[in-house]
Amino acid sequence: MTSTERNELLDFLSEVPFFSEVEKSSLLELSKTSELERYIKNNRIIEKGDVGDAMYVILQGKVKVHDKDHSYGFLSKGDCFGEYALIDEEPRSVSVTALENTTVLKITTSHFSNLMESDKGFVKGIMSVLIKRHRELDVIQEQLASSKKEVELANAKMTGLIDGAMDAIIMFDGNFRILLANDSAKAIMENDEVLQRNVLFFLDEAGADLLENLVKSKQSSPEQNKNAYLPKIIKVIGSDGKETLHEGTLSSYGDENEVFYTLILRNIDDRLMAEHKISSLETQTEYLQEEIKELTNDHGIIAQHKSMKKVLDLIAQVAQTEATVLIHGETGTGKELVARAIHAASNRSKGPLIRINCGAIPANLIESELFGHEKGAFTGATSSRKGRFLLADKGTIFLDEIGELPLDLQPKLLRVIQEGEFDPVGSSTTQKVDVRIIAASHRDLLQFSKEGKFREDLYYRLNVFPIEIPALRDRGNDVSLIADAMVEHFSTKLNRKIKKLTQEQKKLFQEYAWPGNVRELQNLVERAVIVSQNGEIDWSFIIPNSNPRVVEGHALVEPDHIFTAQEMIQLEKENILKALKQTRWKISGEKGAAVLLGMPPTTLTSKIKALGIVRPV
C-alpha cells in the first residue's frame, strides 16, 4: 500500500463512526496490522456458526446480512460488521454475503486486542465512541419507552376497534398467509387459530379465484385500485363446514419490497334470506292463486264406511312422521284431500303445501316447473324462476298423477328424495331443500315399473307408506252423506234453497257406480242445484243410468225397483264375469278387466275372490 493509499485509508477510517474518536496515529497502527480483502458478487464473507475472529469495515461495495433466505438488512461503504468478535469468541449469529464486488478492511481480534493493551490513545478513542453510543442509547431508550406507551395505547385502541367490528377483518401478506383476523373473521371461519394459514383455504373455488386475481392485479399495478369493492359475492367455508355469503372490500398497503392486504367482509345471508323469503312468498301467492282457480271447494273428508275410516287412521299414523307417502286411488276419489289432511296434521303445517299435477303439464316444461330455471336456460326463459320444490322448502310437495312423470326426469326426482338436492334447469349451482313428498296416482305403478314405464327404484322410494283410497261405489252410505253436504254447500253458494235428499233419492245415489267418484258427484250436484226448480230436484234425470236397468236374464227392472242385497251381489258378479270374458281373464294392464271396470287391479282381485268367481278350465 502506497503512502497516498495509506493516507486515504486513514481519512476514510476517521469518518467511520466506530473509529471517529481515535487519533490518526493510532489508526495508522491499526491499518498496518489490518488486511484488505476483496470479494466478488455472491461470495460469503461470514458464515453463520463460524467462530468470530475479526471485524470488518466496508471500503467499497454492498453486503447482505441474512440467515439463509431471511434478510436482516444491507450494509454499504463506511459500515462495520462482526464487531462482537472483538470481545468474545462466540459463533457468528448471521451470515454476510457480498451483493456486488466488495472490498473490506479485516481487523483481527488479536491485533485489536494488542492495540488496546499498548496504545492508550487508541483505548481512549474507542472508549469515547462507546460512551457516546451509550449516551445515545439512553436517549433512544427513553424515547422508545415513551413511544412504546403511545404505541401500546394506539394498538389497544386499534385492536378494540378491529375486534369490536361486526364485519370480518382479515389481513394477509402476498403469499395469502393470514397475519391478523378479528373475532368476527374467526367466527365465520369457525377457527380461533387462523394466523399463518392460507386465507384462500377458507373460500370456495370461485371466491378463491376471485381474490387471487384481485391480488395479482394489485401486484401488477400497485398504484391503481389500492381500495376496491369485491365485484362478486364470495362464499366463506368454515372449518366445521358452515357456509356464509359475503360482500366486501380489498385494500393494499406497503412498499416495493413487501405488500400487505386487508379484506373486509360483510355477511349478507340475512339480507339474501329476507329477499328470498319475499320472492318465495310472491311466487307462492301466484301459485296459490292459480290453485284457487282450479279448486272448486274443499269439503273435507266425510267418512263413515270402515274402508274410509281406515284411510283416516293411516293419515293420523303417518302425518307426524317425515315418511314419503304414496296415495293410490281411482280418478276423483279425493287423493288431494288426503294429501292436504296429512300436511295439515304434520309438523310442517305452518309451511307451504305446493301441488303439481304431473300429467297436466307438457313434458318439455315439467322439469322447469318442478326444479325452476335460470334466465336464458331455454327459449322463452326471459327471467329466472323458482321451481315448486324450492317453494315447498320446509313444507310439503304433492305430486299428483306421478305415474305421468317422464322417464328421463325420474332420476332427478329420485335424487331429491334421497339427497334433498337438485340443479335448476340451466344452472350448475346445486340447491338444497327440506321437503316432504306426497305422491299420488290412479295407475298401478308397480305394474308400470315391470312394463318399463316407471323406474322401479323410484317406485319403492315413493311407496314407503302406501294409502289406498276406496272408490266411491265401495263406500256404502258415504255417497249419500257427501251428496247431502254438497247440496247444502252449492245451495248456499248459489243462493237457492234445496230440500234435503229423501231416502228414495239416497238409494239412487248408492245404486249408481260413480266411475268419476267424488269429483263426478261434485259436478253432478252443482249442475243439479243450478237447474233446480222451486227447491226441487228430479235426481232420476240427473243421475246417469237411474232409468230401468238390466239385471239377471236381461229383464227390465223399473226405476222404483229395490234391489235385494243378493241381487246387487249377483249383478256385480255378472258384470265382472262379462269384463273377464271380454279381456280373456286378463286382470291388470291397459287391456285388462280392471281398466274396463274402472277399478284398481288389487280391488278387482279381492272382489273375484270374495264373489267366488273361478276361471273355467
Coordinates of C-alpha atoms in Angstrom, one line a residue:
M1 CA 0.0 0.0 0.0
T2 CA 1.5 3.4 -1.0
S3 CA 1.7 6.3 1.3
T4 CA -1.1 8.0 -0.7
E5 CA -3.3 5.0 -0.3
R6 CA -2.4 4.8 3.4
N7 CA -3.5 8.4 3.9
E8 CA -6.7 7.9 2.0
L9 CA -7.4 4.9 4.2
L10 CA -6.7 6.9 7.4
D11 CA -9.1 9.7 6.2
F12 CA -11.7 7.1 5.5
L13 CA -11.4 5.4 8.8
S14 CA -11.6 8.6 10.7
E15 CA -15.1 9.1 9.1
V16 CA -16.2 5.6 10.2
P17 CA -18.4 6.1 13.3
F18 CA -16.7 3.3 15.2
F19 CA -13.3 5.0 14.9
S20 CA -14.4 8.6 14.7
E21 CA -12.8 9.5 18.1
V22 CA -9.5 7.6 17.5
E23 CA -6.4 9.7 16.7
K24 CA -4.8 9.2 13.3
S25 CA -1.6 7.9 14.8
S26 CA -3.5 5.1 16.4
L27 CA -5.4 4.5 13.2
L28 CA -2.1 4.3 11.4
E29 CA -1.0 1.4 13.6
L30 CA -4.4 -0.2 13.1
S31 CA -4.1 0.0 9.4
K32 CA -0.6 -1.6 9.4
T33 CA -1.9 -4.7 11.1
S34 CA -5.2 -5.0 9.1
E35 CA -5.7 -6.7 5.8
L36 CA -7.6 -5.7 2.7
E37 CA -9.8 -8.4 1.3
R38 CA -11.9 -8.4 -1.9
Y39 CA -15.0 -10.5 -2.6
I40 CA -16.8 -10.9 -5.8
K41 CA -20.6 -10.9 -6.1
N42 CA -22.4 -13.7 -4.0
N43 CA -19.1 -14.6 -2.2
R44 CA -19.7 -15.4 1.5
I45 CA -17.7 -13.1 3.9
I46 CA -19.1 -14.5 7.2
E47 CA -20.7 -17.9 7.6
K48 CA -23.3 -18.3 10.4
G49 CA -21.9 -20.7 13.1
D50 CA -18.2 -20.0 12.5
V51 CA -16.3 -18.7 15.5
G52 CA -15.7 -15.0 15.1
D53 CA -12.0 -13.8 14.8
A54 CA -12.3 -10.3 13.2
M55 CA -14.5 -7.4 12.5
Y56 CA -14.9 -5.8 9.0
V57 CA -15.1 -2.3 7.6
I58 CA -16.7 -1.9 4.1
L59 CA -14.4 0.2 1.9
Q60 CA -16.3 -0.3 -1.3
G61 CA -19.4 -2.3 -2.3
K62 CA -22.5 -3.7 -0.6
V63 CA -23.3 -6.7 1.5
K64 CA -26.4 -8.5 2.8
V65 CA -26.8 -9.6 6.5
H66 CA -29.0 -12.7 6.5
D67 CA -29.9 -16.1 7.9
K68 CA -30.5 -18.5 4.9
D69 CA -33.2 -16.8 2.8
H70 CA -34.3 -14.4 5.6
S71 CA -32.7 -11.0 5.2
Y72 CA -31.9 -8.7 8.2
G73 CA -30.6 -5.8 6.2
F74 CA -28.0 -4.3 3.9
L75 CA -24.6 -2.6 4.6
S76 CA -22.5 -0.5 2.3
K77 CA -19.4 1.8 2.3
G78 CA -18.4 3.0 5.8
D79 CA -20.5 0.4 7.7
C80 CA -18.9 -2.2 10.0
F81 CA -20.0 -5.7 10.9
G82 CA -18.7 -8.5 13.0
E83 CA -17.7 -6.2 16.0
Y84 CA -18.8 -8.8 18.6
A85 CA -15.8 -10.9 17.6
L86 CA -13.6 -8.3 19.3
I87 CA -14.9 -9.1 22.8
D88 CA -15.9 -12.8 22.6
E89 CA -15.2 -15.9 20.7
E90 CA -18.9 -17.0 20.2
P91 CA -20.1 -18.4 16.9
R92 CA -21.4 -16.0 14.3
S93 CA -25.2 -15.5 14.6
V94 CA -25.8 -14.5 11.0
S95 CA -24.2 -14.8 7.6
V96 CA -22.9 -11.9 5.5
T97 CA -22.7 -12.2 1.6
A98 CA -21.4 -9.7 -1.0
L99 CA -24.2 -8.3 -3.2
E100 CA -21.6 -6.9 -5.6
N101 CA -17.8 -6.7 -5.9
T102 CA -16.8 -5.6 -2.4
T103 CA -13.6 -4.5 -0.6
V104 CA -13.4 -4.8 3.2
L105 CA -10.7 -4.0 5.8
K106 CA -10.4 -7.0 8.1
I107 CA -9.4 -6.2 11.7
T108 CA -8.5 -9.3 13.5
T109 CA -9.3 -9.7 17.2
S110 CA -5.7 -10.4 18.2
H111 CA -4.4 -7.1 16.5
F112 CA -7.3 -5.1 18.0
S113 CA -6.5 -6.5 21.5
N114 CA -2.8 -5.7 21.1
L115 CA -3.6 -2.1 20.3
M116 CA -6.0 -1.9 23.3
E117 CA -3.2 -3.1 25.6
S118 CA -0.3 -0.9 24.1
D119 CA -1.9 2.3 22.8
K120 CA -3.6 4.4 25.4
G121 CA -4.7 6.9 22.7
F122 CA -6.5 4.0 20.8
V123 CA -8.2 2.9 24.0
K124 CA -9.3 6.5 24.8
G125 CA -10.7 6.9 21.3
I126 CA -12.6 3.6 21.3
M127 CA -14.0 4.3 24.8
S128 CA -15.1 7.8 23.8
V129 CA -17.1 6.2 20.9
L130 CA -18.6 3.6 23.2
I131 CA -19.6 6.2 25.8
K132 CA -21.1 8.4 23.2
R133 CA -23.0 5.4 21.8
H134 CA -24.1 4.6 25.4
R135 CA -25.5 8.1 25.9
E136 CA -27.3 7.9 22.6
L137 CA -28.7 4.6 23.6
D138 CA -30.0 6.1 26.9
V139 CA -31.8 8.8 24.9
I140 CA -33.1 6.3 22.4
Q141 CA -34.4 4.1 25.3
E142 CA -36.2 7.0 26.9
Q143 CA -37.7 7.9 23.5
L144 CA -38.6 4.2 23.0
A145 CA -40.2 3.9 26.4
S146 CA -42.4 6.9 25.7
S147 CA -43.1 5.8 22.2
K148 CA -43.9 2.3 23.5
K149 CA -46.6 3.7 25.7
E150 CA -48.0 5.6 22.8
V151 CA -47.8 2.6 20.5
E152 CA -49.4 0.4 23.1
L153 CA -52.2 2.9 23.6
A154 CA -52.8 3.3 19.9
N155 CA -52.5 -0.5 19.5
A156 CA -55.1 -1.1 22.2
K157 CA -57.5 1.4 20.5
M158 CA -56.9 -0.2 17.1
T159 CA -57.3 -3.7 18.5
G160 CA -60.5 -2.7 20.2
L161 CA -61.8 -1.1 17.0
I162 CA -60.9 -4.1 14.9
D163 CA -62.1 -6.8 17.3
G164 CA -65.3 -4.9 18.0
A165 CA -66.2 -4.6 14.4
M166 CA -69.2 -6.6 13.2
D167 CA -67.6 -7.1 9.8
A168 CA -64.9 -9.7 9.4
I169 CA -61.4 -8.1 9.0
I170 CA -58.6 -10.3 7.7
M171 CA -55.0 -9.0 7.0
F172 CA -52.7 -11.2 4.9
D173 CA -49.4 -11.0 3.0
G174 CA -48.5 -11.5 -0.6
N175 CA -48.5 -15.3 -0.1
F176 CA -52.1 -15.1 1.3
R177 CA -50.9 -16.0 4.8
I178 CA -53.2 -14.5 7.5
L179 CA -51.4 -12.0 9.7
L180 CA -54.4 -10.7 11.6
A181 CA -58.1 -11.7 12.0
N182 CA -60.7 -10.2 14.3
D183 CA -63.3 -12.1 16.3
S184 CA -65.9 -11.7 13.5
A185 CA -63.5 -13.2 11.0
K186 CA -62.6 -16.1 13.3
A187 CA -66.4 -16.7 13.8
I188 CA -67.2 -17.1 10.1
M189 CA -64.0 -19.2 9.6
E190 CA -65.0 -21.3 12.6
N191 CA -61.4 -21.3 13.8
D192 CA -59.5 -19.4 16.5
E193 CA -56.1 -20.5 15.2
V194 CA -56.1 -18.9 11.7
L195 CA -52.8 -17.0 11.9
Q196 CA -50.3 -18.0 9.2
R197 CA -52.9 -20.1 7.5
N198 CA -53.8 -19.5 3.8
V199 CA -56.9 -17.3 3.6
L200 CA -57.8 -19.0 0.2
F201 CA -58.4 -22.3 2.1
F202 CA -61.5 -20.6 3.7
L203 CA -63.1 -19.7 0.4
D204 CA -65.0 -21.7 -2.2
E205 CA -63.3 -22.2 -5.5
A206 CA -64.9 -19.2 -7.2
G207 CA -64.1 -16.9 -4.3
A208 CA -60.5 -18.1 -4.0
D209 CA -60.0 -17.5 -7.8
L210 CA -61.6 -14.0 -7.5
L211 CA -59.4 -13.0 -4.5
E212 CA -56.2 -14.4 -6.2
N213 CA -56.9 -12.5 -9.4
L214 CA -57.5 -9.2 -7.5
V215 CA -54.2 -9.6 -5.6
K216 CA -52.3 -10.3 -8.8
S217 CA -53.9 -7.2 -10.4
K218 CA -52.8 -5.1 -7.5
Q219 CA -49.3 -6.5 -7.6
S220 CA -49.0 -5.7 -11.3
S221 CA -50.4 -2.2 -10.9
P222 CA -49.6 -1.2 -7.3
E223 CA -50.6 2.4 -7.8
Q224 CA -54.1 1.6 -9.0
N225 CA -57.1 0.5 -7.0
K226 CA -55.5 0.4 -3.6
N227 CA -59.1 0.1 -2.3
A228 CA -61.6 -1.8 -4.3
Y229 CA -65.0 -3.4 -3.8
L230 CA -65.2 -7.1 -4.5
P231 CA -67.1 -7.4 -7.8
K232 CA -68.9 -10.5 -6.8
I233 CA -70.3 -12.1 -3.6
I234 CA -67.9 -14.7 -2.2
K235 CA -68.7 -17.7 -0.1
V236 CA -66.7 -18.4 3.1
I237 CA -66.5 -22.1 4.3
G238 CA -65.7 -22.5 7.9
S239 CA -63.5 -25.3 9.4
D240 CA -66.7 -27.1 10.5
G241 CA -68.3 -26.8 7.1
K242 CA -70.6 -23.8 7.7
E243 CA -71.1 -21.7 4.5
T244 CA -71.8 -18.0 4.6
L245 CA -72.1 -15.4 1.8
H246 CA -70.3 -12.0 1.9
E247 CA -69.8 -8.8 0.1
G248 CA -66.7 -6.8 0.9
T249 CA -63.6 -4.7 0.0
L250 CA -59.9 -5.4 -0.6
S251 CA -57.2 -2.8 0.2
S252 CA -53.4 -2.9 0.0
Y253 CA -50.5 -1.1 1.6
G254 CA -46.7 -1.5 1.8
D255 CA -43.7 -0.7 -0.4
E256 CA -41.9 -2.1 -3.4
N257 CA -40.3 -4.8 -1.2
E258 CA -43.5 -6.1 0.5
V259 CA -47.2 -5.5 0.2
F260 CA -50.0 -6.5 2.7
Y261 CA -53.7 -6.7 2.1
T262 CA -56.8 -6.1 4.2
L263 CA -60.0 -8.0 3.3
I264 CA -63.2 -6.7 5.0
L265 CA -66.3 -9.0 4.6
R266 CA -69.9 -8.2 5.5
N267 CA -72.3 -11.2 5.9
I268 CA -75.3 -10.9 3.6
D269 CA -77.0 -14.2 4.5
D270 CA -79.8 -12.4 6.4
R271 CA -80.4 -10.0 3.6
L272 CA -80.4 -12.7 1.0
M273 CA -82.7 -14.8 3.2
A274 CA -85.1 -11.9 3.5
E275 CA -85.0 -11.3 -0.2
H276 CA -85.5 -15.0 -0.9
K277 CA -88.4 -15.1 1.5
I278 CA -90.1 -12.2 -0.1
S279 CA -89.6 -13.7 -3.6
S280 CA -90.8 -17.1 -2.4
L281 CA -93.9 -15.6 -0.9
E282 CA -94.6 -13.6 -4.0
T283 CA -94.2 -16.8 -6.2
Q284 CA -96.2 -18.9 -3.7
T285 CA -99.0 -16.3 -3.9
E286 CA -99.0 -16.7 -7.7
Y287 CA -99.2 -20.5 -7.4
L288 CA -101.9 -20.4 -4.7
Q289 CA -104.0 -18.0 -6.8
E290 CA -103.7 -20.5 -9.7
E291 CA -104.7 -23.3 -7.4
I292 CA -107.7 -21.4 -6.1
K293 CA -108.9 -21.0 -9.6
E294 CA -108.5 -24.8 -10.2
L295 CA -110.2 -25.9 -7.0
T296 CA -113.9 -25.5 -6.5
N297 CA -114.1 -26.3 -2.9
D298 CA -112.5 -28.3 -0.1
H299 CA -115.3 -30.2 1.6
G300 CA -113.1 -32.1 3.9
I301 CA -113.2 -35.9 4.2
I302 CA -116.6 -37.3 5.1
A303 CA -116.3 -40.9 6.1
Q304 CA -118.5 -43.4 8.0
H305 CA -117.6 -46.5 6.0
K306 CA -114.9 -48.7 7.5
S307 CA -112.8 -48.6 4.4
M308 CA -112.5 -44.8 4.6
K309 CA -112.1 -44.8 8.3
K310 CA -109.1 -46.9 7.8
V311 CA -107.7 -44.2 5.5
L312 CA -108.2 -41.6 8.2
D313 CA -106.4 -43.9 10.7
L314 CA -103.5 -44.2 8.3
I315 CA -103.4 -40.4 7.9
A316 CA -103.2 -40.0 11.7
Q317 CA -100.4 -42.5 11.9
V318 CA -98.2 -41.1 9.1
A319 CA -98.8 -37.3 9.5
Q320 CA -96.4 -36.8 12.4
T321 CA -93.6 -38.6 10.6
E322 CA -91.4 -37.5 7.7
A323 CA -92.2 -40.6 5.7
T324 CA -92.9 -40.3 2.0
V325 CA -96.5 -41.3 1.2
L326 CA -97.9 -42.8 -2.0
I327 CA -101.6 -42.4 -2.4
H328 CA -103.4 -44.7 -4.8
G329 CA -107.0 -44.5 -5.9
E330 CA -109.2 -44.0 -8.9
T331 CA -109.5 -40.6 -10.5
G332 CA -111.7 -38.3 -8.4
T333 CA -111.6 -40.3 -5.2
G334 CA -110.1 -37.4 -3.2
K335 CA -106.3 -38.1 -3.3
E336 CA -105.6 -34.4 -2.9
L337 CA -107.9 -34.2 0.1
V338 CA -105.9 -36.9 1.8
A339 CA -102.6 -35.2 0.9
R340 CA -103.9 -31.9 2.4
A341 CA -105.1 -33.7 5.5
I342 CA -101.6 -35.3 6.0
H343 CA -99.9 -31.9 5.6
A344 CA -102.4 -30.1 8.0
A345 CA -101.8 -32.7 10.7
S346 CA -98.0 -32.8 10.3
N347 CA -95.2 -30.7 11.9
R348 CA -94.9 -28.9 8.6
S349 CA -98.4 -27.5 8.7
K350 CA -97.1 -23.9 9.1
G351 CA -95.0 -24.4 5.9
P352 CA -96.4 -24.4 2.4
L353 CA -98.2 -27.2 0.7
I354 CA -97.3 -27.0 -3.0
R355 CA -99.3 -29.1 -5.5
I356 CA -98.4 -30.0 -9.1
N357 CA -100.2 -32.3 -11.5
C358 CA -97.5 -34.2 -13.4
G359 CA -100.0 -35.2 -16.1
A360 CA -101.3 -31.7 -16.7
I361 CA -98.0 -30.0 -17.7
P362 CA -96.3 -30.6 -21.1
A363 CA -93.3 -32.9 -20.9
N364 CA -90.9 -30.2 -22.0
L365 CA -92.0 -27.8 -19.2
I366 CA -92.4 -30.2 -16.3
E367 CA -88.7 -30.1 -15.3
S368 CA -88.7 -26.3 -15.1
E369 CA -92.0 -26.4 -13.1
L370 CA -90.5 -28.8 -10.6
F371 CA -87.0 -27.5 -10.3
G372 CA -87.0 -24.0 -11.7
H373 CA -84.8 -22.5 -14.3
E374 CA -82.2 -19.7 -14.9
K375 CA -82.7 -16.8 -17.3
G376 CA -81.9 -18.0 -20.9
A377 CA -82.0 -21.7 -20.0
F378 CA -84.3 -22.3 -22.9
T379 CA -86.4 -20.4 -25.5
G380 CA -88.9 -18.2 -23.7
A381 CA -87.0 -18.2 -20.3
T382 CA -86.8 -14.4 -20.1
S383 CA -86.2 -14.4 -16.4
S384 CA -85.2 -16.8 -13.6
R385 CA -88.0 -18.7 -11.9
K386 CA -88.0 -20.8 -8.7
G387 CA -89.4 -24.3 -9.1
R388 CA -92.1 -25.8 -6.9
F389 CA -89.6 -27.9 -4.9
L390 CA -87.9 -24.7 -3.8
L391 CA -91.2 -23.1 -3.0
A392 CA -92.1 -26.1 -0.9
D393 CA -88.9 -25.8 1.2
K394 CA -89.7 -26.6 4.9
G395 CA -93.2 -27.7 3.8
T396 CA -94.8 -30.4 1.7
I397 CA -95.0 -31.0 -2.1
F398 CA -97.9 -33.0 -3.5
L399 CA -97.0 -34.7 -6.8
D400 CA -100.4 -35.7 -8.3
E401 CA -100.5 -38.2 -11.1
I402 CA -96.8 -39.1 -10.5
G403 CA -97.2 -42.0 -13.0
E404 CA -97.3 -39.4 -15.8
L405 CA -93.8 -38.1 -14.9
P406 CA -91.4 -38.6 -17.9
L407 CA -88.9 -41.4 -17.5
D408 CA -85.9 -39.1 -18.2
L409 CA -86.9 -36.8 -15.3
Q410 CA -87.5 -39.6 -12.8
P411 CA -83.7 -39.9 -11.8
K412 CA -83.8 -36.2 -10.8
L413 CA -86.8 -36.8 -8.6
L414 CA -85.1 -39.8 -7.1
R415 CA -82.0 -37.6 -6.3
V416 CA -84.3 -35.1 -4.4
I417 CA -85.9 -37.9 -2.4
Q418 CA -82.5 -39.5 -1.5
E419 CA -80.3 -36.4 -1.1
G420 CA -82.6 -33.4 -0.8
E421 CA -80.9 -31.5 -3.6
F422 CA -81.3 -30.7 -7.3
D423 CA -79.9 -28.4 -10.1
P424 CA -82.3 -25.9 -11.7
V425 CA -82.5 -26.0 -15.5
G426 CA -79.6 -24.1 -16.9
S427 CA -77.8 -23.8 -13.6
S428 CA -74.7 -25.5 -12.2
T429 CA -75.5 -24.4 -8.6
T430 CA -77.0 -27.2 -6.5
Q431 CA -80.0 -26.3 -4.5
K432 CA -80.7 -27.9 -1.1
V433 CA -84.3 -28.3 0.1
D434 CA -86.1 -29.8 3.1
V435 CA -89.3 -31.1 1.6
R436 CA -91.7 -33.9 2.5
I437 CA -93.0 -35.7 -0.6
I438 CA -96.6 -37.0 -1.0
A439 CA -97.3 -38.6 -4.4
A440 CA -100.5 -39.9 -5.9
S441 CA -101.6 -41.9 -8.9
H442 CA -104.6 -43.8 -10.2
R443 CA -102.2 -46.2 -12.0
D444 CA -100.7 -49.4 -10.8
L445 CA -97.1 -48.1 -10.5
L446 CA -95.7 -51.5 -9.7
Q447 CA -97.1 -52.9 -12.9
F448 CA -95.9 -49.8 -14.7
S449 CA -92.4 -50.4 -13.4
K450 CA -92.5 -54.0 -14.6
E451 CA -93.5 -52.8 -18.0
G452 CA -90.6 -50.3 -18.1
K453 CA -92.9 -47.2 -17.9
F454 CA -91.8 -46.2 -14.4
R455 CA -88.5 -46.6 -12.6
E456 CA -88.7 -49.5 -10.1
D457 CA -86.2 -47.8 -7.7
L458 CA -88.3 -44.6 -7.7
Y459 CA -91.5 -46.6 -7.0
Y460 CA -90.0 -48.2 -3.9
R461 CA -88.7 -44.9 -2.7
L462 CA -92.2 -43.4 -3.1
N463 CA -94.1 -46.4 -1.7
V464 CA -92.7 -46.0 1.9
F465 CA -96.2 -45.6 3.3
P466 CA -99.0 -46.5 0.8
I467 CA -102.5 -45.4 1.3
E468 CA -105.3 -47.0 -0.8
I469 CA -108.4 -44.8 -1.2
P470 CA -111.5 -46.8 -2.0
A471 CA -113.8 -46.0 -4.9
L472 CA -116.9 -44.1 -4.0
R473 CA -119.1 -47.0 -5.1
D474 CA -117.4 -49.2 -2.4
R475 CA -118.1 -46.7 0.4
G476 CA -121.8 -47.6 1.1
N477 CA -123.8 -44.8 2.6
D478 CA -120.8 -42.3 2.4
V479 CA -122.0 -41.3 -1.0
S480 CA -125.3 -40.0 0.5
L481 CA -123.6 -38.2 3.3
I482 CA -121.2 -36.5 0.8
A483 CA -124.1 -35.6 -1.5
D484 CA -126.0 -34.0 1.3
A485 CA -123.0 -31.9 2.3
M486 CA -122.5 -30.8 -1.3
V487 CA -126.2 -29.9 -1.8
E488 CA -126.0 -27.7 1.2
H489 CA -122.8 -26.0 0.1
F490 CA -123.9 -25.3 -3.5
S491 CA -127.4 -24.2 -2.4
T492 CA -125.8 -21.6 -0.1
K493 CA -123.2 -20.6 -2.8
L494 CA -125.9 -20.2 -5.5
N495 CA -128.5 -18.7 -3.0
R496 CA -131.0 -21.5 -3.7
K497 CA -132.9 -23.3 -1.0
I498 CA -132.8 -27.0 -1.9
K499 CA -134.6 -29.7 0.1
K500 CA -132.6 -32.5 1.6
L501 CA -132.3 -35.9 0.0
T502 CA -135.1 -38.3 0.7
Q503 CA -134.4 -42.0 1.4
E504 CA -135.6 -42.9 -2.1
Q505 CA -133.2 -40.3 -3.6
K506 CA -130.3 -41.6 -1.5
K507 CA -130.9 -45.1 -2.9
L508 CA -130.4 -43.6 -6.4
F509 CA -127.0 -42.3 -5.3
Q510 CA -126.0 -45.6 -3.8
E511 CA -127.1 -47.6 -6.8
Y512 CA -125.0 -45.7 -9.3
A513 CA -121.4 -46.9 -9.9
W514 CA -119.8 -43.4 -9.9
P515 CA -116.9 -44.1 -12.3
G516 CA -115.8 -40.5 -11.8
N517 CA -116.0 -40.9 -8.0
V518 CA -116.3 -37.8 -5.7
R519 CA -115.3 -35.4 -8.5
E520 CA -118.2 -36.7 -10.7
L521 CA -120.5 -36.4 -7.7
Q522 CA -119.5 -32.8 -7.0
N523 CA -120.0 -31.8 -10.7
L524 CA -123.4 -33.5 -10.8
V525 CA -124.7 -31.9 -7.6
E526 CA -123.6 -28.5 -8.7
R527 CA -125.4 -29.0 -12.1
A528 CA -128.5 -30.2 -10.3
V529 CA -128.6 -27.2 -8.0
I530 CA -128.3 -24.9 -11.0
V531 CA -131.2 -26.4 -12.8
S532 CA -133.4 -26.9 -9.7
Q533 CA -137.0 -25.5 -9.7
N534 CA -138.6 -24.2 -6.5
G535 CA -136.1 -26.2 -4.4
E536 CA -137.0 -29.5 -6.1
I537 CA -134.5 -31.7 -8.0
D538 CA -135.5 -34.7 -10.0
W539 CA -132.4 -36.8 -9.3
S540 CA -133.7 -39.7 -11.6
F541 CA -132.9 -37.4 -14.6
I542 CA -129.7 -36.1 -13.1
I543 CA -128.0 -39.4 -12.0
P544 CA -126.9 -41.4 -15.1
N545 CA -128.4 -44.9 -15.6
S546 CA -131.1 -44.3 -13.0
N547 CA -133.8 -45.4 -15.5
P548 CA -134.9 -49.0 -16.0
R549 CA -131.8 -51.2 -15.9
V550 CA -131.0 -54.8 -16.9
V551 CA -130.5 -57.5 -14.3
E552 CA -130.5 -61.2 -14.5
G553 CA -131.7 -62.7 -17.7
H554 CA -131.8 -59.2 -19.3
A555 CA -135.1 -58.5 -17.7
L556 CA -136.1 -54.8 -17.5
V557 CA -136.3 -53.5 -13.9
E558 CA -138.4 -50.5 -13.1
P559 CA -136.7 -47.4 -11.6
D560 CA -138.7 -47.9 -8.4
H561 CA -137.5 -51.4 -8.0
I562 CA -135.5 -52.0 -4.8
F563 CA -132.6 -54.5 -5.3
T564 CA -132.0 -57.0 -2.6
A565 CA -128.5 -57.5 -1.3
Q566 CA -128.3 -60.8 -3.2
E567 CA -129.4 -59.1 -6.4
M568 CA -126.7 -56.5 -6.0
I569 CA -124.1 -59.1 -5.5
Q570 CA -125.3 -61.1 -8.5
L571 CA -125.4 -58.0 -10.6
E572 CA -121.8 -57.2 -9.7
K573 CA -120.7 -60.8 -10.2
E574 CA -122.2 -60.9 -13.7
N575 CA -120.7 -57.6 -14.6
I576 CA -117.2 -58.7 -13.5
L577 CA -117.6 -62.0 -15.4
K578 CA -118.5 -60.1 -18.5
A579 CA -115.4 -58.0 -18.3
L580 CA -113.2 -61.0 -17.6
K581 CA -114.5 -62.9 -20.6
Q582 CA -114.0 -59.8 -22.8
T583 CA -110.4 -59.5 -21.8
R584 CA -109.8 -63.3 -21.8
W585 CA -109.4 -63.2 -18.0
K586 CA -106.6 -60.6 -18.1
I587 CA -106.9 -58.6 -14.9
S588 CA -104.3 -55.8 -15.0
G589 CA -102.6 -53.8 -17.7
E590 CA -104.1 -51.5 -20.4
K591 CA -106.3 -54.2 -21.9
G592 CA -107.2 -55.8 -18.5
A593 CA -110.6 -56.2 -16.9
A594 CA -109.6 -53.7 -14.1
V595 CA -109.4 -50.9 -16.7
L596 CA -112.8 -51.8 -18.2
L597 CA -114.4 -51.8 -14.7
G598 CA -112.6 -48.6 -13.6
M599 CA -111.1 -50.1 -10.5
P600 CA -107.5 -51.0 -9.3
P601 CA -106.3 -54.5 -10.2
T602 CA -105.9 -55.2 -6.5
T603 CA -109.6 -54.3 -5.8
L604 CA -110.7 -56.5 -8.7
T605 CA -108.7 -59.4 -7.4
S606 CA -110.2 -59.1 -4.0
K607 CA -113.8 -59.0 -5.5
I608 CA -113.1 -62.0 -7.7
K609 CA -112.1 -63.9 -4.5
A610 CA -115.0 -62.6 -2.4
L611 CA -117.6 -63.4 -5.1
G612 CA -116.2 -66.9 -5.7
I613 CA -115.5 -66.3 -9.4
V614 CA -113.4 -69.1 -10.9
R615 CA -112.0 -69.2 -14.3
P616 CA -113.4 -72.1 -16.3
V617 CA -111.0 -74.9 -17.2

